[in-house]
Tab-separated table of C-alpha atoms and ligand atoms in Angstrom:
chain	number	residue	atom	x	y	z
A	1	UNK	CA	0.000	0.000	0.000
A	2	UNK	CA	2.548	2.402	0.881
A	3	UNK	CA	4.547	2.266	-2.013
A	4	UNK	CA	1.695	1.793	-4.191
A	5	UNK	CA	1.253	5.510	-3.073
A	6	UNK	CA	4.341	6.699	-3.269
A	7	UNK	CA	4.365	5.099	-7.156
A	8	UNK	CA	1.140	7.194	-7.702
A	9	UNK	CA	2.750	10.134	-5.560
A	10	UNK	CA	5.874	9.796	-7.942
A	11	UNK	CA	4.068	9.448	-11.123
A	12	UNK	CA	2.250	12.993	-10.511
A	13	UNK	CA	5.221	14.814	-8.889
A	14	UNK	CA	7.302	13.395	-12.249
A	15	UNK	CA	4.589	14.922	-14.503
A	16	UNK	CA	4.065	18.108	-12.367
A	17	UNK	CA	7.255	18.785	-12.736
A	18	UNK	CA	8.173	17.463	-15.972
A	19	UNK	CA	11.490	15.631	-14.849
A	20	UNK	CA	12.040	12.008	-15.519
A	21	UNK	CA	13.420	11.035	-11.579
A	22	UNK	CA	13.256	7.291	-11.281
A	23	UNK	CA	11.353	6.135	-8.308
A	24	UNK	CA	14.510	4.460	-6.715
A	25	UNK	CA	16.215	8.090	-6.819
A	26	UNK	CA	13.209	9.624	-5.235
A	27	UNK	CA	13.538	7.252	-2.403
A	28	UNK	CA	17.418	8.186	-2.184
A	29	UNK	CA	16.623	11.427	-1.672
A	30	UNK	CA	13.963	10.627	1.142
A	31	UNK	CA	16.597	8.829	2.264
A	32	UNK	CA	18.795	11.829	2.344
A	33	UNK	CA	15.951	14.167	3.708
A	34	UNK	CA	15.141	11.658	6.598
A	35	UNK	CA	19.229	12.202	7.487
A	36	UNK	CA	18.649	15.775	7.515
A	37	UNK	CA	16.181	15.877	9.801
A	38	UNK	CA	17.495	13.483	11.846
A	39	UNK	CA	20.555	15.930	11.883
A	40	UNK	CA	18.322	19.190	12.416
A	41	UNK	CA	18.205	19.159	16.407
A	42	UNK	CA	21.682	18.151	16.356
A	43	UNK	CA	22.730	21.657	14.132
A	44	UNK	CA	19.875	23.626	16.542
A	45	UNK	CA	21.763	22.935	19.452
A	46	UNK	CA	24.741	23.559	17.876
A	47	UNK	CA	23.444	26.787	17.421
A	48	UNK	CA	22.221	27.231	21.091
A	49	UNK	CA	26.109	26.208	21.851
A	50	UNK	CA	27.266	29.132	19.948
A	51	UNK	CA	25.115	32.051	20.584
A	52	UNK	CA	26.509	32.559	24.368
A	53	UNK	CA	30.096	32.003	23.109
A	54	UNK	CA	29.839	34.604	20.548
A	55	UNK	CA	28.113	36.857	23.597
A	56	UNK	CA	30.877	36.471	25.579
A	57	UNK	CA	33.547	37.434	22.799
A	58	UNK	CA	31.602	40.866	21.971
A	59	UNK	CA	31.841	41.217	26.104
A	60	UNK	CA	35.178	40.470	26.986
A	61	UNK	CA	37.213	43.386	24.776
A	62	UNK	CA	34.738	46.075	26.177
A	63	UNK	CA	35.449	44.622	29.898
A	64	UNK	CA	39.491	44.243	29.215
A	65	UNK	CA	39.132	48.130	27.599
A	66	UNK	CA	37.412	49.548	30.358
A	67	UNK	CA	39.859	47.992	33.002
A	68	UNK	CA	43.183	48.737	30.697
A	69	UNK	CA	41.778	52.305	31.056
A	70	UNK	CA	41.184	52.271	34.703
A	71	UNK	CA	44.434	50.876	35.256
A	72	UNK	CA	46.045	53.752	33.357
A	73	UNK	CA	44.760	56.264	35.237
A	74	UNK	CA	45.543	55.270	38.292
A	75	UNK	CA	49.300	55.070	37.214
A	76	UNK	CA	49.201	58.381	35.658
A	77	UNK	CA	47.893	59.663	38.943
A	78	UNK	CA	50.352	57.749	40.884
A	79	UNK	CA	53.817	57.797	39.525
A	80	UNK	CA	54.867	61.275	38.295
A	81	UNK	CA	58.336	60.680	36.835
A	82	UNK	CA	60.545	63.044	38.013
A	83	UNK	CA	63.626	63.791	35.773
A	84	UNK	CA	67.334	63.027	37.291
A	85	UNK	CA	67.786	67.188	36.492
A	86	UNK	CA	65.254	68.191	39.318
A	87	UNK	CA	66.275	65.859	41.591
A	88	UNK	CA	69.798	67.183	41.632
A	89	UNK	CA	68.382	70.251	42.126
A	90	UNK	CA	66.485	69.075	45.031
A	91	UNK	CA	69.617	67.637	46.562
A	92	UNK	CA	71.425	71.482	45.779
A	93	UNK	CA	68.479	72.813	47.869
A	94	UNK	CA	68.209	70.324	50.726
A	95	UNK	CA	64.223	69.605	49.807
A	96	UNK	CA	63.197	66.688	52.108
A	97	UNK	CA	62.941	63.190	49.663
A	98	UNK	CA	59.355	62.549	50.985
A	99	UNK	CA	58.077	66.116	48.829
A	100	UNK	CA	59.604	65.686	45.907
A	101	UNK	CA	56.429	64.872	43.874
A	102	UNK	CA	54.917	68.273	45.677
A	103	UNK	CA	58.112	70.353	44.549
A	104	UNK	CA	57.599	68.971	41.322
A	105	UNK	CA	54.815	69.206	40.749
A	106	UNK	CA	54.881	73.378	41.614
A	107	UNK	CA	58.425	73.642	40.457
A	108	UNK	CA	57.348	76.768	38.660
A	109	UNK	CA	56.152	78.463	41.870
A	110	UNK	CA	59.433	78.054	43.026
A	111	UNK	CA	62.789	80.186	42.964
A	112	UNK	CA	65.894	77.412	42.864
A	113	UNK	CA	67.838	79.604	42.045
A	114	UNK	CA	67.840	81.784	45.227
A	115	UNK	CA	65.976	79.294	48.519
A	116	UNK	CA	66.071	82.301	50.975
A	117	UNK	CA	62.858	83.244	49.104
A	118	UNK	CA	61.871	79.785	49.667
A	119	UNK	CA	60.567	80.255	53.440
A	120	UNK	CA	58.605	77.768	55.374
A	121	UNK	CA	55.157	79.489	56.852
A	122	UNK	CA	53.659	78.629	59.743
A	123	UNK	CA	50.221	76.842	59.255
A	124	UNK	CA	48.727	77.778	61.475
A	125	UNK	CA	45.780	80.090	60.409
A	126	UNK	CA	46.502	83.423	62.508
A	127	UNK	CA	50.016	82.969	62.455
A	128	UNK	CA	52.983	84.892	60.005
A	129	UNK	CA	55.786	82.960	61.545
A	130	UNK	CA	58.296	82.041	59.068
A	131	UNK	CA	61.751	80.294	58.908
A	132	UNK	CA	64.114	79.434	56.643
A	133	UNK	CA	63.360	75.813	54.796
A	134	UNK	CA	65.148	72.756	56.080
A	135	UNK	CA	64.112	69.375	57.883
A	136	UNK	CA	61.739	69.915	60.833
A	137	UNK	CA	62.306	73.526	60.579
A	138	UNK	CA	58.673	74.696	62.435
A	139	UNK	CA	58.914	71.881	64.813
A	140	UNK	CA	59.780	73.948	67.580
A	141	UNK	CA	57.787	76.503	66.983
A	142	UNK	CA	54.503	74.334	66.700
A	143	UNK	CA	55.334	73.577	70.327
A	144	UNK	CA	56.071	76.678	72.000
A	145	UNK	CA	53.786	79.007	69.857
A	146	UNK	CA	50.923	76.399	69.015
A	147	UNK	CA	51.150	73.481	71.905
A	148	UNK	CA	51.676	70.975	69.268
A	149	UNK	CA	51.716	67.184	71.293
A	150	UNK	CA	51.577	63.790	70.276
A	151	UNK	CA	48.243	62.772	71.918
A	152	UNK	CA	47.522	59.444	71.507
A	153	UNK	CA	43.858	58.257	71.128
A	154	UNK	CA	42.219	57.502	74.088
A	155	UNK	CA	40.420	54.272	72.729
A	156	UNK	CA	42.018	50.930	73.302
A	157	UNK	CA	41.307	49.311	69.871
A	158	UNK	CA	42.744	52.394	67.793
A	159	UNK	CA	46.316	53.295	67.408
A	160	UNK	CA	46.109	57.072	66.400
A	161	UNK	CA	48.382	59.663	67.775
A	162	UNK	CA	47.030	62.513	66.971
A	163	UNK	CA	49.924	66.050	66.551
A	164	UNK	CA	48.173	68.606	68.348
A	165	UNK	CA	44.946	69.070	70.742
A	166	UNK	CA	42.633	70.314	68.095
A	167	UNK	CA	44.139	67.294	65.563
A	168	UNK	CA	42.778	65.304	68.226
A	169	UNK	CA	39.431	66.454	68.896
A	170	UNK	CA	38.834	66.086	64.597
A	171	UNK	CA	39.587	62.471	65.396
A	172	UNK	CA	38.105	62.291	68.325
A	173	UNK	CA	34.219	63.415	66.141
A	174	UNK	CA	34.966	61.769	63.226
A	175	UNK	CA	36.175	58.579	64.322
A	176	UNK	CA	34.679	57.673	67.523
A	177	UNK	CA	31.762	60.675	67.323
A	178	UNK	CA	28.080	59.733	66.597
A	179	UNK	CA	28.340	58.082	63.975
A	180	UNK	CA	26.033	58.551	60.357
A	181	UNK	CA	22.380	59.436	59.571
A	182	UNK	CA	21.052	56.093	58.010
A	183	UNK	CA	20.789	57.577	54.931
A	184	UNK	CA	24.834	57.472	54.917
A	185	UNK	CA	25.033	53.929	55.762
A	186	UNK	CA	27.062	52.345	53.186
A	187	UNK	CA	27.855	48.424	53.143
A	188	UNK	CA	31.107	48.480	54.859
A	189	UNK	CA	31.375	48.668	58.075
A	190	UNK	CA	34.497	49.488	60.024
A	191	UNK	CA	35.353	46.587	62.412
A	192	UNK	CA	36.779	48.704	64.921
A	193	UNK	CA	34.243	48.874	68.312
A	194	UNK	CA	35.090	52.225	69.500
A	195	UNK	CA	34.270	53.494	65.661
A	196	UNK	CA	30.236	53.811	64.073
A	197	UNK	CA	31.222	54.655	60.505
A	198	UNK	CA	30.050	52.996	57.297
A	199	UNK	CA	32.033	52.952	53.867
A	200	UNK	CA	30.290	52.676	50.488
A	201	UNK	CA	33.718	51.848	48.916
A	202	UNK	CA	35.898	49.112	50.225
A	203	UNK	CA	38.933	51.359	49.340
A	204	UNK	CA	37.427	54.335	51.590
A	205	UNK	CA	37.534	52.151	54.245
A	206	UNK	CA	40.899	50.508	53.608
A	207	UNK	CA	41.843	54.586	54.413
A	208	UNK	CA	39.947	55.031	57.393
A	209	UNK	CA	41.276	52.265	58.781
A	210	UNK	CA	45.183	53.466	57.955
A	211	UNK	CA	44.241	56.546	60.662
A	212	UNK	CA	43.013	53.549	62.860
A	213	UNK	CA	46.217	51.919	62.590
A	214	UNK	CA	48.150	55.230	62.456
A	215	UNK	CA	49.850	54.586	59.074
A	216	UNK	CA	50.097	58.774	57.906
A	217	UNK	CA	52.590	60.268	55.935
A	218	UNK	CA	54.721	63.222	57.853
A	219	UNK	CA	54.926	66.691	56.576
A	220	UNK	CA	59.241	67.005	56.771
A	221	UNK	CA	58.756	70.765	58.405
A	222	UNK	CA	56.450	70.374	60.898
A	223	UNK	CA	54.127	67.551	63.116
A	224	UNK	CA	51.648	67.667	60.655
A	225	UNK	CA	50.188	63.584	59.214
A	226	UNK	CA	47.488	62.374	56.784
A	227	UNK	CA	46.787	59.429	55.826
A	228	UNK	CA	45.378	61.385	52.702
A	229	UNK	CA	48.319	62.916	50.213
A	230	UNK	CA	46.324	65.259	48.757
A	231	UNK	CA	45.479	66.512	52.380
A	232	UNK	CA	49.733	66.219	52.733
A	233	UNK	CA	49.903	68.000	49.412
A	234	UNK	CA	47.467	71.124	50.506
A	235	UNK	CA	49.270	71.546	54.009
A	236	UNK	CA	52.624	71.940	52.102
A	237	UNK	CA	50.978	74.451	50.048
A	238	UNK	CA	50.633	76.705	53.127
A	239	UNK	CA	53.768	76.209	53.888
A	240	UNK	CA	55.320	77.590	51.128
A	241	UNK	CA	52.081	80.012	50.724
A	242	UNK	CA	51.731	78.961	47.296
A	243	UNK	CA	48.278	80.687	45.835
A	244	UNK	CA	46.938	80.003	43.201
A	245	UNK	CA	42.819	80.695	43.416
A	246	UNK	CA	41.491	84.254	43.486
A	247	UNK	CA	38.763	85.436	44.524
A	248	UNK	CA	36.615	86.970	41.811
A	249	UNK	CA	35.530	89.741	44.354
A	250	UNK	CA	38.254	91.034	46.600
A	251	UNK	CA	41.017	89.703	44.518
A	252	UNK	CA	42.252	87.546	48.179
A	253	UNK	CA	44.143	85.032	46.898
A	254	UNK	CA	43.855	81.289	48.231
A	255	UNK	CA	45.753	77.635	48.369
A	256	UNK	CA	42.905	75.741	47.525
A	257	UNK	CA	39.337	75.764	45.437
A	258	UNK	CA	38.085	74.745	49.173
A	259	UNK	CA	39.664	77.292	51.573
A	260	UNK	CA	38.379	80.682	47.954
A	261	UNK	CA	34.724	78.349	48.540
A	262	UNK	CA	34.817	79.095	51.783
A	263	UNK	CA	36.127	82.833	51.738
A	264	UNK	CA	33.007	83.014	49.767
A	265	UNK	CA	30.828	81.863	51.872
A	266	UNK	CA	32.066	84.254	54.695
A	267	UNK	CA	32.991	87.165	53.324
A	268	UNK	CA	30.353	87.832	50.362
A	269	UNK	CA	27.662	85.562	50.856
A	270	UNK	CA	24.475	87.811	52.629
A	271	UNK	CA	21.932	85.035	52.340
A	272	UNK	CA	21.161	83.432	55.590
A	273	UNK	CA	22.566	79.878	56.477
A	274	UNK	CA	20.176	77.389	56.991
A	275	UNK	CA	20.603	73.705	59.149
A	276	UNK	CA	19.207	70.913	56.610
A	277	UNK	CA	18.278	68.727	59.467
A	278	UNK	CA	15.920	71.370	62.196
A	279	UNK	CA	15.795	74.494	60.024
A	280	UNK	CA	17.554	76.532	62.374
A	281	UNK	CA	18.609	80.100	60.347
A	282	UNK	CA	22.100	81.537	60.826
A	283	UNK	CA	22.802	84.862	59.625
A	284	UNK	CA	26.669	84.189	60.068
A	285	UNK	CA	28.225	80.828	58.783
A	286	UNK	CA	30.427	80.607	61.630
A	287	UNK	CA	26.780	80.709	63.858
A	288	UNK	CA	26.107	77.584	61.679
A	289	UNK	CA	29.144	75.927	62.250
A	290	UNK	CA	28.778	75.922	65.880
A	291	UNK	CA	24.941	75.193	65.897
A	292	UNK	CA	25.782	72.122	63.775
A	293	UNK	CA	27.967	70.728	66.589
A	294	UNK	CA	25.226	70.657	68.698
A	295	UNK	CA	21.560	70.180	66.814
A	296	UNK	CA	19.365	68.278	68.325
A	297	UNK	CA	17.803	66.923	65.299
A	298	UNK	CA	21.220	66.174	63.629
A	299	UNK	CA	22.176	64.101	66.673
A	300	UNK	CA	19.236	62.238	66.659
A	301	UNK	CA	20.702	59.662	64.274
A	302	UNK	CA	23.534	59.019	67.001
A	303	UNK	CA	23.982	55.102	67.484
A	304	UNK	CA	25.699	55.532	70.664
A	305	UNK	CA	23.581	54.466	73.790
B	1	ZN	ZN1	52.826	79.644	64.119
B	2	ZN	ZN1	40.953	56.748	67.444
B	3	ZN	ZN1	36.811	53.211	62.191
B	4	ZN	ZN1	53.962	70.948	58.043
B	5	ZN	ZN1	36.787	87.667	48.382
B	6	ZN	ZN1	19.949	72.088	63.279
C-alpha cells in the first residue's frame, strides 16, 4: 500500500514537474531528507552552543578596555616621573625626599635659584611665623607658639596619635563621634568597636582604617600627618604660601578651590545659612558651624547608647 502511493505520488510529482526522476532516486533522496532531519536538532543545538560564546567574545574586549583604562589612570595619577635634572636640584636645595612629587609638581612656583625666598610658613591660620626651609624647621615653633603634642587616642582598639589638641578632637568626632544618619550607611562597616562609621567603597575604608592603625605620611617641616596625600599635598601648600585661586571679588588670593569656597561663603555671601536637618537660620556661617555641633535633630541619628 505504501509504495503503491508513493508510485502514484511519484508518477504525478514526475509529470508536475516534468522531470524524468526514477522512483529508486526519489527514495534516495527521502533517504537523504530523513538524514537531515534526523541531523536538524543536532545543528539547533549547535546553534544554542554558539550564541553565548559569541556573547561572551563581543563582552570580553569592552570589559578588558574599560579595566586597561582604569588601570592607566591610576598610574598616571600615581607615579609622576621626576627627571634626574630636578632631583639634583632638590639635593642642591636640601628639599626633604618625601616632597619631591609636591616640589615637582609646583616647580614653577618656586625660585631654585635663590631658597632664601623659599621660606617655610607657619600653618597655622593666625600665624605669620616664618623660617628658613630645612628638615623639621617649624617643629619647635609648633610647640612653643601652638602646643603641638603627640596625643595618643584615648580608645584601646585604635592606634592614632594625633599632633596637636585640636588634631585630636577632629579624630576624636569623626572617628569615635556619633556616627552617620542612616541615609549614609554604606555596606562596609568598620570593624573597629570604638568606631560607628560605614564605607560605600571598600577602598574608603581601607583609608579610614590606615588613621586607625596610624599609618600617615609626615609633613618634613612640621608635626603635621594624613593618611590622605592630597590633604599632605594642601598643608605643604601653606607652607610655602603657594596661591593660586582668586577670589573673583576682593582679589584675596587662596591655596585651595576649598579654603576661595569658603572665603566666599564668609565674606560675600548675605543670604542666611540654613541647618538641613531642624531648620535653624544663621545669619553668620560661623553661627552655623557651631549650631551644627550641637543640633538636636542632627544628633538624633547618634547610634551611641
Ligand atoms: Zn605659628
Ligand atoms: Zn581613634
Ligand atoms: Zn573606624
Ligand atoms: Zn607641616
Ligand atoms: Zn573675596
Ligand atoms: Zn539644626
Amino acid at each position: 500500500m505504501v509504495v503503491g502511493k508513493y508510485d502514484r505520488f511519484v508518477h504525478k510529482y514526475l509529470k508536475k514537474t516534468k522531470r524524468f526522476k526514477t522512483l529508486e532516486e526519489f527514495e534516495k533522496g527521502l533517504d537523504r531528507m530523513q538524514k537531515k532531519d534526523e541531523r536538524k536538532p543536532v545543528k539547533l543545538s549547535f546553534a544554542i552552543q554558539k550564541a553565548p560564546e559569541r556573547k561572551k567574545i563581543e563582552k570580553a574586549p569592552i570589559e578588558k578596555k574599560a579595566r586597561q583604562i582604569k588601570n592607566k589612570e591610576i598610574e598616571e595619577k600615581k607615579t609622576i616621573v621626576i627627571p634626574d635634572k630636578f632631583i639634583k636640584i632638590a639635593k642642591k636645595f636640601g628639599l626633604p625626599k618625601d616632597h619631591l612629587e609636591f616640589f615637582y609638581e609646583n616647580r614653577e612656583l618656586f625660585h631654585f635659584e635663590s631658597m632664601e625666598k623659599n621660606d617655610v610658613h607657619c600653618s597655622e591660620r593666625t600665624c605669620n611665623f616664618t623660617v628658613k626651609a630645612s628638615p623639621k624647621c617649624l617643629v619647635e615653633h609648633m610647640i612653643t607658639a601652638h602646643n603641638y603634642t603627640d596625643i595618643p587616642c584615648e580608645k584601646i582598639d585604635c592606634s592614632y596619635v594625633a599632633f596637636s589638641l585640636s588634631n585630636s578632637k577632629h579624630h576624636k568626632a569623626k572617628f569615635h563621634g556619633h556616627g552617620q544618619k542612616p541615609t549614609e550607611y554604606g555596606n562596609h562597616p568598620c570593624p573597629y568597636s570604638s568606631c560607628k562609621n560605614f564605607f560605600r567603597n571598600p577602598s574608603h575604608l581601607q583609608v579610614h582604617l590606615n588613621v586607625h592603625q596610624n599609618r600617615v605620611l609626615s609633613c618634613s617641616y612640621c608635626q603635621y600627618r594624613n593618611v590622605r596625600p592630597d590633604k599632605l599635598h594642601d598643608h605643604l601648600l601653606v607652607h610655602f604660601n603657594l596661591k593660586n585661586f582668586a577670589c573673583d571679588i576682593c582679589q584675596r588670593t587662596f591655596t585651595t578651590k576649598k579654603v576661595l569656597k569658603k572665603h566666599k561663603m564668609i565674606v560675600h555671601t548675605t543670604d542666611d545659612y540654613i541647618c538641613v536637618d531642624c531648620g535653624f537660620v544663621a545669619q553668620k556661617f560661623r553661627s552655623l558651624e557651631t549650631h551644627r555641633s550641637t543640633c538636636k535633630e542632627r544628633l538624633k541619628f547618634s547610634r551611641i547608647l
